[in-house]
Amino acid sequence: MVKKILKYLFFSISGFILVALLVLFAPAIWYRWVTYPRFEKQVNEFQKLRKEPAALTKLNTYRGILHAHSYWSHDSEGTLYDIIPAAKYAGIDFIFLTDHPRGNIDTLPRGYKGYYEGVLIEPGSEKQGLLTWPLNSTIIDWNIDKDIVVKNIVSRGGIIFYAHSEEPHNWANQYYQGMEIYNIHTDTKDESLFPHIINFVVNGNKYRHWALREMFDEQTSILALWDSLNIKRKTVGFSAVDAHENQNIRARYLKDGRIEWLGTNANVIDTMEVKFWNKWLFQKPDENGWVFKWMIDSYRTSFNHITNYLLADTLSTTSLADHLKKGHLYTAFKSLGDARGFMYYSMNDRDSISGILGDSIKIDQVKTLNVVSPLPGQFKLIHDGKTVHVSSDENYQYSWSEPIQKGAYRIEMHIKLKGEFIPWLYSNPIYVY
Ligand SMILES: [Zn+2]
């Protein structure tokens, strides 16, 4: 009798666990075998539609990362061994790092600075919601009032952008030059992480980019805020990957031969002896000494997820910084399609180019607003926060039927995937005054 009850209990508990596991893993398994291969195919077909537009100005387009962390930050272990191959994979030309300072007296430059296998790295700092690249040798005193830090850096030729636009900032400050209009970290904040972790367990190897994409939400309130600021004054919009390569589980040897386990944010979670029963877990140490790695966010996936495209003269800090301040920048979800070649510009009544994205143009120098794009999609023209025109023509042109109105005009491009239009590209506005 007891045997029978035990047998019954055993089968019902195992059955229950099996069903629970199936329910938990079913969506991820479905994605793995049905949804993601389908997306992959659609994206590959979309790439085939690529047509390189002729260059319209003398400026070159450089792909860049404007918010990322390296080993200098307390919550990252990233070194050039991780960062440079990831940049190469994603076609990144420059990385403006934003490492958290190690104290309130912050001496720059520090960490990486210069060209590494052709990738330009400029060190910067992230603290109290500010991203800064002072560009010159500087000591930032983070003890003093934040608005004064902003004023000091900007008046000495440096850059201050606001990070994490979902958080409170002094938007009335007259010195800061730009804000994040997309940040991967911001986007993940509203997600319940458990289903995503299961998705990464199943799809993290082969389809990590789609697993990351699963968290995407259009940042409508942030975009609305950006539009409202641009009515008053130029505010450069850019995207941030905020990559730390730290949402991972990793292990490495300590000097005494034990293993140290690191969890999220590069925090040590445990140390253990290597024994016959756990030895199989650990591989030969890689360049950074890791013997075990299970990754959710990697530089490689982040850098390729969303990318800034900056129009500049040369790949030098001076030229990039100069054009960055001017807002000669658009940003696009690169894993869906590379946007290099895109251009948004205004033409005057003599049919010559009077300005490009980020520029302020006198009203009598504007007859049409135009876009060329290497990939097809839907163009949305947004004037001071209001969509005024939508078109899916091959190349975009807008002319006013009534007298031209002043204000900030920006372009969004949406592409068709999963049977619907999804945001792909955001351009800085042309300011008509
Ligand atoms: Zn950050």
Short mmCIF file of C-alpha atoms and ligand atoms in Angstrom, two decimals:
data_model
loop_
_atom_site.label_atom_id
_atom_site.label_comp_id
_atom_site.label_asym_id
_atom_site.label_seq_id
_atom_site.Cartn_x
_atom_site.Cartn_y
_atom_site.Cartn_z
CA MET A 1 0.00 0.00 0.00
CA VAL A 2 2.75 2.50 1.05
CA LYS A 3 4.73 1.48 -2.03
CA LYS A 4 1.74 2.22 -4.21
CA ILE A 5 1.21 5.68 -2.70
CA LEU A 6 4.94 6.50 -3.09
CA LYS A 7 4.86 5.38 -6.71
CA TYR A 8 1.78 7.49 -7.33
CA LEU A 9 3.40 10.50 -5.63
CA PHE A 10 6.62 10.06 -7.61
CA PHE A 11 4.83 9.97 -10.97
CA SER A 12 2.53 12.88 -10.22
CA ILE A 13 5.40 15.09 -8.97
CA SER A 14 7.62 14.25 -11.96
CA GLY A 15 4.66 14.80 -14.28
CA PHE A 16 3.98 18.16 -12.67
CA ILE A 17 7.64 19.22 -12.98
CA LEU A 18 7.71 18.12 -16.61
CA VAL A 19 4.56 20.09 -17.47
CA ALA A 20 5.87 23.16 -15.58
CA LEU A 21 9.18 23.00 -17.47
CA LEU A 22 7.37 22.62 -20.78
CA VAL A 23 5.16 25.64 -20.05
CA LEU A 24 8.18 27.71 -18.98
CA PHE A 25 10.38 26.79 -21.92
CA ALA A 26 7.72 26.44 -24.65
CA PRO A 27 7.88 30.08 -25.89
CA ALA A 28 11.70 30.05 -26.07
CA ILE A 29 11.70 26.71 -27.88
CA TRP A 30 9.11 28.00 -30.32
CA TYR A 31 11.29 31.08 -30.95
CA ARG A 32 14.35 28.86 -31.43
CA TRP A 33 12.83 26.64 -34.09
CA VAL A 34 10.15 28.78 -35.70
CA THR A 35 10.18 32.54 -35.02
CA TYR A 36 13.88 33.41 -35.05
CA PRO A 37 14.82 31.41 -38.18
CA ARG A 38 11.93 33.21 -39.87
CA PHE A 39 13.19 36.64 -38.70
CA GLU A 40 16.69 35.74 -39.80
CA LYS A 41 15.42 34.89 -43.27
CA GLN A 42 13.38 38.11 -43.49
CA VAL A 43 16.35 40.24 -42.43
CA ASN A 44 18.62 38.51 -44.97
CA GLU A 45 16.09 39.19 -47.71
CA PHE A 46 15.79 42.80 -46.55
CA GLN A 47 19.59 43.20 -46.86
CA LYS A 48 19.40 42.17 -50.51
CA LEU A 49 17.35 45.30 -51.24
CA ARG A 50 20.37 47.43 -50.38
CA LYS A 51 21.34 50.16 -52.89
CA GLU A 52 24.28 52.41 -52.06
CA PRO A 53 23.19 56.05 -52.45
CA ALA A 54 25.74 58.39 -54.05
CA ALA A 55 27.61 60.59 -51.56
CA LEU A 56 25.98 64.03 -51.34
CA THR A 57 28.58 65.80 -49.19
CA LYS A 58 32.31 65.48 -48.53
CA LEU A 59 31.66 64.15 -45.04
CA ASN A 60 32.42 60.52 -44.20
CA THR A 61 30.10 58.36 -42.13
CA TYR A 62 31.60 56.71 -39.05
CA ARG A 63 29.80 54.13 -36.93
CA GLY A 64 30.21 54.71 -33.23
CA ILE A 65 29.32 53.82 -29.67
CA LEU A 66 28.68 56.73 -27.32
CA HIS A 67 28.01 55.08 -23.97
CA ALA A 68 29.98 52.00 -22.94
CA HIS A 69 32.08 50.78 -20.04
CA SER A 70 35.41 49.02 -19.65
CA TYR A 71 37.43 47.51 -16.78
CA TRP A 72 37.91 51.05 -15.40
CA SER A 73 34.30 50.97 -14.13
CA HIS A 74 33.65 49.09 -10.88
CA ASP A 75 30.90 47.11 -12.61
CA SER A 76 32.71 45.93 -15.73
CA GLU A 77 35.66 43.67 -16.49
CA GLY A 78 35.86 44.52 -20.20
CA THR A 79 39.28 44.76 -21.81
CA LEU A 80 40.50 45.34 -25.36
CA TYR A 81 40.38 41.55 -25.86
CA ASP A 82 36.59 41.82 -25.59
CA ILE A 83 35.97 45.33 -26.92
CA ILE A 84 38.04 45.42 -30.13
CA PRO A 85 36.85 42.13 -31.71
CA ALA A 86 33.27 43.19 -30.88
CA ALA A 87 33.84 46.58 -32.54
CA LYS A 88 35.32 44.85 -35.60
CA TYR A 89 32.35 42.49 -35.81
CA ALA A 90 29.86 45.38 -35.69
CA GLY A 91 31.89 47.64 -38.02
CA ILE A 92 32.41 50.23 -35.27
CA ASP A 93 34.93 53.00 -36.04
CA PHE A 94 34.94 54.81 -32.70
CA ILE A 95 33.97 54.24 -29.08
CA PHE A 96 33.49 57.12 -26.66
CA LEU A 97 33.79 55.29 -23.33
CA THR A 98 31.91 56.49 -20.27
CA ASP A 99 33.55 54.75 -17.35
CA HIS A 100 32.30 55.40 -13.84
CA PRO A 101 34.99 57.36 -11.96
CA ARG A 102 36.77 55.65 -9.06
CA GLY A 103 36.37 58.65 -6.76
CA ASN A 104 34.96 62.15 -6.68
CA ILE A 105 38.18 63.63 -8.04
CA ASP A 106 38.20 62.30 -11.57
CA THR A 107 41.36 62.71 -13.64
CA LEU A 108 41.02 62.36 -17.39
CA PRO A 109 42.22 60.86 -19.66
CA ARG A 110 42.37 57.45 -17.97
CA GLY A 111 41.91 53.88 -19.18
CA TYR A 112 42.00 53.42 -22.95
CA LYS A 113 42.70 56.33 -25.30
CA GLY A 114 43.84 56.27 -28.92
CA TYR A 115 43.62 53.93 -31.91
CA TYR A 116 43.44 50.19 -31.29
CA GLU A 117 43.54 48.19 -34.53
CA GLY A 118 42.04 51.24 -36.21
CA VAL A 119 39.23 51.71 -33.68
CA LEU A 120 39.38 55.13 -32.01
CA ILE A 121 38.70 55.12 -28.27
CA GLU A 122 38.11 58.36 -26.35
CA PRO A 123 37.73 58.10 -22.58
CA GLY A 124 34.89 59.82 -20.77
CA SER A 125 33.02 59.65 -17.52
CA GLU A 126 29.51 58.74 -16.34
CA LYS A 127 28.28 59.99 -13.01
CA GLN A 128 25.09 61.54 -11.61
CA GLY A 129 23.24 61.03 -14.90
CA LEU A 130 25.87 62.88 -16.93
CA LEU A 131 27.96 61.51 -19.77
CA THR A 132 31.02 63.60 -20.38
CA TRP A 133 34.00 63.66 -22.70
CA PRO A 134 36.14 66.62 -21.62
CA LEU A 135 38.43 65.89 -24.65
CA ASN A 136 41.37 67.64 -22.94
CA SER A 137 43.34 66.68 -19.84
CA THR A 138 40.94 67.60 -17.06
CA ILE A 139 40.23 67.01 -13.42
CA ILE A 140 36.50 66.84 -12.73
CA ASP A 141 35.48 67.54 -9.15
CA TRP A 142 32.21 65.64 -8.74
CA ASN A 143 31.69 67.15 -5.27
CA ILE A 144 30.61 70.48 -6.70
CA ASP A 145 27.15 71.36 -7.99
CA LYS A 146 26.20 69.31 -11.04
CA ASP A 147 25.11 72.32 -13.12
CA ILE A 148 28.51 73.92 -12.50
CA VAL A 149 30.28 70.71 -13.65
CA VAL A 150 28.22 70.91 -16.85
CA LYS A 151 29.02 74.59 -17.40
CA ASN A 152 32.76 74.13 -16.72
CA ILE A 153 33.19 71.20 -19.10
CA VAL A 154 31.15 72.66 -21.94
CA SER A 155 32.75 76.10 -21.74
CA ARG A 156 36.18 74.46 -21.99
CA GLY A 157 35.21 72.74 -25.24
CA GLY A 158 34.11 69.38 -23.83
CA ILE A 159 30.87 67.46 -24.30
CA ILE A 160 28.05 66.84 -21.82
CA PHE A 161 25.15 64.60 -22.73
CA TYR A 162 22.41 63.44 -20.37
CA ALA A 163 22.30 59.67 -19.81
CA HIS A 164 19.16 57.71 -18.94
CA SER A 165 16.56 60.18 -20.19
CA GLU A 166 13.87 58.35 -18.18
CA GLU A 167 15.45 59.74 -15.01
CA PRO A 168 15.13 63.30 -13.69
CA HIS A 169 17.48 65.89 -15.17
CA ASN A 170 17.71 69.66 -15.18
CA TRP A 171 16.31 69.98 -18.69
CA ALA A 172 16.40 73.77 -18.36
CA ASN A 173 20.20 73.74 -18.00
CA GLN A 174 21.46 75.80 -20.93
CA TYR A 175 24.85 74.11 -21.37
CA TYR A 176 24.30 70.37 -21.87
CA GLN A 177 24.34 69.48 -25.56
CA GLY A 178 22.43 66.23 -25.98
CA MET A 179 20.45 63.33 -24.55
CA GLU A 180 19.95 59.62 -25.05
CA ILE A 181 16.91 58.90 -27.22
CA TYR A 182 17.44 55.16 -26.84
CA ASN A 183 19.34 53.19 -24.21
CA ILE A 184 19.26 49.37 -24.09
CA HIS A 185 19.35 49.47 -20.29
CA THR A 186 16.44 51.96 -20.17
CA ASP A 187 14.47 49.73 -22.54
CA THR A 188 14.90 46.64 -20.34
CA LYS A 189 13.64 48.36 -17.18
CA ASP A 190 9.96 47.55 -17.80
CA GLU A 191 10.57 43.87 -18.57
CA SER A 192 9.98 41.00 -16.16
CA LEU A 193 13.39 39.41 -16.48
CA PHE A 194 12.58 35.76 -15.76
CA PRO A 195 11.11 34.86 -19.19
CA HIS A 196 14.01 36.68 -20.85
CA ILE A 197 16.56 34.69 -18.85
CA ILE A 198 14.88 31.47 -19.98
CA ASN A 199 14.94 32.80 -23.54
CA PHE A 200 18.67 33.51 -23.21
CA VAL A 201 19.27 30.00 -21.83
CA VAL A 202 17.65 28.52 -24.95
CA ASN A 203 18.62 31.12 -27.57
CA GLY A 204 21.62 32.91 -26.07
CA ASN A 205 24.12 31.11 -28.27
CA LYS A 206 22.62 31.12 -31.70
CA TYR A 207 20.07 33.95 -31.55
CA ARG A 208 21.34 36.29 -28.81
CA HIS A 209 20.58 39.33 -31.01
CA TRP A 210 16.94 38.26 -31.35
CA ALA A 211 16.73 37.47 -27.64
CA LEU A 212 17.94 41.02 -26.93
CA ARG A 213 15.54 42.42 -29.53
CA GLU A 214 12.70 40.71 -27.62
CA MET A 215 13.00 43.47 -25.00
CA PHE A 216 12.47 46.33 -27.47
CA ASP A 217 9.76 48.91 -26.85
CA GLU A 218 9.39 52.12 -28.80
CA GLN A 219 10.56 54.88 -26.42
CA THR A 220 7.60 57.15 -27.10
CA SER A 221 7.79 59.31 -23.96
CA ILE A 222 11.53 59.88 -24.35
CA LEU A 223 11.09 60.81 -28.01
CA ALA A 224 8.27 63.20 -27.04
CA LEU A 225 10.55 64.79 -24.44
CA TRP A 226 13.31 65.14 -27.04
CA ASP A 227 10.88 66.82 -29.45
CA SER A 228 9.68 69.23 -26.77
CA LEU A 229 13.29 70.24 -25.99
CA ASN A 230 14.15 70.72 -29.65
CA ILE A 231 11.35 73.26 -29.97
CA LYS A 232 13.29 75.47 -27.54
CA ARG A 233 16.89 74.73 -28.57
CA LYS A 234 19.08 72.18 -30.30
CA THR A 235 19.40 68.98 -28.26
CA VAL A 236 21.46 66.29 -29.96
CA GLY A 237 19.80 62.87 -29.83
CA PHE A 238 21.87 59.70 -29.84
CA SER A 239 21.63 56.05 -28.84
CA ALA A 240 23.42 54.33 -25.98
CA VAL A 241 24.21 50.65 -25.74
CA ASP A 242 25.43 51.19 -22.15
CA ALA A 243 27.46 48.00 -22.61
CA HIS A 244 29.29 46.64 -19.58
CA GLU A 245 29.41 42.97 -20.60
CA ASN A 246 28.42 42.29 -17.01
CA GLN A 247 25.03 40.56 -16.99
CA ASN A 248 26.88 37.28 -17.01
CA ILE A 249 28.15 34.40 -14.92
CA ARG A 250 31.90 33.93 -15.21
CA ALA A 251 34.68 32.15 -13.39
CA ARG A 252 38.47 32.49 -13.21
CA TYR A 253 41.38 31.07 -11.22
CA LEU A 254 42.66 32.88 -8.16
CA LYS A 255 46.40 32.87 -7.47
CA ASP A 256 45.95 30.15 -4.85
CA GLY A 257 44.39 27.81 -7.45
CA ARG A 258 40.81 28.23 -6.26
CA ILE A 259 38.02 29.41 -8.57
CA GLU A 260 36.32 32.78 -8.19
CA TRP A 261 32.76 33.12 -9.51
CA LEU A 262 31.50 36.50 -10.73
CA GLY A 263 27.84 37.27 -11.17
CA THR A 264 26.04 40.34 -12.49
CA ASN A 265 27.80 43.73 -12.30
CA ALA A 266 31.13 41.91 -11.93
CA ASN A 267 30.38 41.10 -8.28
CA VAL A 268 32.11 38.11 -6.70
CA ILE A 269 29.44 35.58 -5.73
CA ASP A 270 31.51 32.62 -4.54
CA THR A 271 34.93 31.03 -4.40
CA MET A 272 35.49 27.28 -4.51
CA GLU A 273 38.10 24.56 -4.69
CA VAL A 274 38.53 22.73 -7.97
CA LYS A 275 37.57 19.10 -7.30
CA PHE A 276 37.13 16.06 -9.46
CA TRP A 277 33.35 16.63 -9.56
CA ASN A 278 33.41 20.24 -10.83
CA LYS A 279 36.56 20.18 -12.96
CA TRP A 280 34.62 19.44 -16.14
CA LEU A 281 32.95 22.87 -15.92
CA PHE A 282 36.13 24.81 -16.54
CA GLN A 283 37.92 25.35 -19.83
CA LYS A 284 41.39 26.60 -20.63
CA PRO A 285 41.65 30.27 -19.53
CA ASP A 286 40.95 32.77 -22.35
CA GLU A 287 42.91 36.05 -22.86
CA ASN A 288 41.24 37.56 -19.80
CA GLY A 289 41.62 34.42 -17.71
CA TRP A 290 37.97 33.30 -17.87
CA VAL A 291 37.54 29.55 -17.55
CA PHE A 292 33.73 29.68 -17.57
CA LYS A 293 31.41 32.18 -19.27
CA TRP A 294 27.65 32.34 -19.60
CA MET A 295 26.74 35.62 -21.22
CA ILE A 296 23.58 37.64 -21.59
CA ASP A 297 25.02 41.01 -22.62
CA SER A 298 28.15 40.89 -24.70
CA TYR A 299 29.88 43.84 -26.35
CA ARG A 300 29.44 42.03 -29.64
CA THR A 301 25.64 41.86 -29.43
CA SER A 302 25.26 45.34 -27.91
CA PHE A 303 27.53 47.12 -30.42
CA ASN A 304 25.63 45.52 -33.30
CA HIS A 305 22.19 46.14 -31.78
CA ILE A 306 21.95 49.91 -32.15
CA THR A 307 24.66 52.10 -33.62
CA ASN A 308 25.29 55.82 -34.04
CA TYR A 309 26.26 57.07 -37.49
CA LEU A 310 28.27 60.27 -37.30
CA LEU A 311 29.08 62.40 -40.34
CA ALA A 312 32.55 63.87 -39.92
CA ASP A 313 35.67 64.84 -41.87
CA THR A 314 38.15 62.39 -40.37
CA LEU A 315 38.31 59.64 -37.79
CA SER A 316 39.87 61.86 -35.15
CA THR A 317 38.60 62.95 -31.75
CA THR A 318 38.59 66.61 -32.81
CA SER A 319 36.52 66.08 -35.97
CA LEU A 320 34.13 63.57 -34.37
CA ALA A 321 33.53 65.79 -31.34
CA ASP A 322 32.98 68.83 -33.54
CA HIS A 323 30.32 67.10 -35.66
CA LEU A 324 28.80 65.40 -32.64
CA LYS A 325 28.09 68.79 -31.07
CA LYS A 326 26.53 69.89 -34.37
CA GLY A 327 24.18 66.90 -34.31
CA HIS A 328 25.40 65.47 -37.60
CA LEU A 329 24.21 62.12 -36.39
CA TYR A 330 21.54 59.50 -36.92
CA THR A 331 21.10 56.21 -35.14
CA ALA A 332 19.75 52.87 -36.33
CA PHE A 333 19.13 49.32 -35.19
CA LYS A 334 22.05 47.80 -37.05
CA SER A 335 21.15 44.16 -36.43
CA LEU A 336 18.09 44.83 -38.63
CA GLY A 337 20.04 46.59 -41.36
CA ASP A 338 23.14 48.74 -41.72
CA ALA A 339 22.15 52.38 -42.28
CA ARG A 340 25.47 53.71 -43.63
CA GLY A 341 24.69 55.81 -46.69
CA PHE A 342 21.54 57.39 -45.25
CA MET A 343 21.34 61.18 -45.61
CA TYR A 344 18.75 63.74 -44.58
CA TYR A 345 19.21 67.20 -46.08
CA SER A 346 17.47 70.37 -47.16
CA MET A 347 17.62 71.98 -50.59
CA ASN A 348 17.14 75.59 -51.55
CA ASP A 349 15.34 77.00 -54.60
CA ARG A 350 18.53 76.77 -56.67
CA ASP A 351 18.41 72.98 -56.06
CA SER A 352 21.60 72.85 -54.06
CA ILE A 353 22.03 71.37 -50.59
CA SER A 354 21.55 74.07 -47.94
CA GLY A 355 22.02 71.91 -44.86
CA ILE A 356 22.07 68.42 -43.36
CA LEU A 357 20.67 66.77 -40.25
CA GLY A 358 21.59 68.73 -37.14
CA ASP A 359 21.97 72.03 -39.01
CA SER A 360 19.99 75.21 -38.48
CA ILE A 361 18.89 76.64 -41.81
CA LYS A 362 17.41 80.03 -42.59
CA ILE A 363 13.84 79.69 -43.84
CA ASP A 364 14.64 81.30 -47.22
CA GLN A 365 17.24 78.58 -47.81
CA VAL A 366 14.73 75.74 -47.53
CA LYS A 367 12.53 74.61 -50.37
CA THR A 368 12.44 70.83 -49.78
CA LEU A 369 13.47 68.29 -47.15
CA ASN A 370 15.01 65.15 -48.67
CA VAL A 371 16.22 61.71 -47.66
CA VAL A 372 18.24 59.05 -49.39
CA SER A 373 18.46 55.66 -47.75
CA PRO A 374 20.38 52.48 -48.59
CA LEU A 375 17.38 50.38 -47.52
CA PRO A 376 13.68 50.89 -48.23
CA GLY A 377 11.09 51.68 -45.61
CA GLN A 378 8.53 54.10 -44.37
CA PHE A 379 9.65 57.72 -43.85
CA LYS A 380 8.00 59.76 -41.10
CA LEU A 381 8.56 63.49 -40.99
CA ILE A 382 8.03 64.87 -37.49
CA HIS A 383 7.69 68.63 -37.02
CA ASP A 384 7.99 69.85 -33.39
CA GLY A 385 6.70 66.49 -32.16
CA LYS A 386 3.87 66.07 -34.66
CA THR A 387 3.97 63.62 -37.58
CA VAL A 388 3.24 65.77 -40.63
CA HIS A 389 3.98 63.39 -43.46
CA VAL A 390 4.37 59.64 -44.04
CA SER A 391 5.64 58.10 -47.25
CA SER A 392 7.11 54.83 -48.48
CA ASP A 393 8.56 56.19 -51.72
CA GLU A 394 12.03 55.01 -52.67
CA ASN A 395 13.59 58.38 -51.91
CA TYR A 396 11.90 60.88 -49.70
CA GLN A 397 11.08 64.46 -50.56
CA TYR A 398 8.86 66.91 -48.71
CA SER A 399 7.73 70.30 -49.91
CA TRP A 400 5.22 72.58 -48.26
CA SER A 401 1.85 73.17 -49.85
CA GLU A 402 1.31 76.18 -47.61
CA PRO A 403 3.96 78.68 -46.42
CA ILE A 404 6.97 76.96 -44.85
CA GLN A 405 6.75 76.67 -41.07
CA LYS A 406 9.70 77.20 -38.79
CA GLY A 407 10.73 74.56 -36.25
CA ALA A 408 12.56 71.26 -35.83
CA TYR A 409 11.95 68.65 -38.53
CA ARG A 410 13.23 65.15 -37.88
CA ILE A 411 12.97 61.91 -39.84
CA GLU A 412 12.19 58.43 -38.53
CA MET A 413 12.43 55.39 -40.74
CA HIS A 414 10.41 52.27 -40.04
CA ILE A 415 10.98 48.99 -41.83
CA LYS A 416 8.65 46.09 -42.44
CA LEU A 417 9.41 43.03 -40.37
CA LYS A 418 7.12 40.54 -38.65
CA GLY A 419 4.48 41.85 -41.08
CA GLU A 420 4.44 45.32 -39.53
CA PHE A 421 6.46 48.51 -39.61
CA ILE A 422 8.96 48.76 -36.77
CA PRO A 423 11.30 51.67 -35.92
CA TRP A 424 14.71 51.33 -37.55
CA LEU A 425 16.33 54.77 -37.78
CA TYR A 426 16.13 58.11 -35.96
CA SER A 427 17.74 61.20 -37.43
CA ASN A 428 18.60 64.45 -35.70
CA PRO A 429 16.37 67.30 -36.86
CA ILE A 430 16.96 70.03 -39.38
CA TYR A 431 16.10 73.29 -37.62
CA VAL A 432 14.32 75.77 -39.88
CA TYR A 433 14.44 79.31 -38.48
ZN ZN B 1 26.47 53.44 -18.22
#
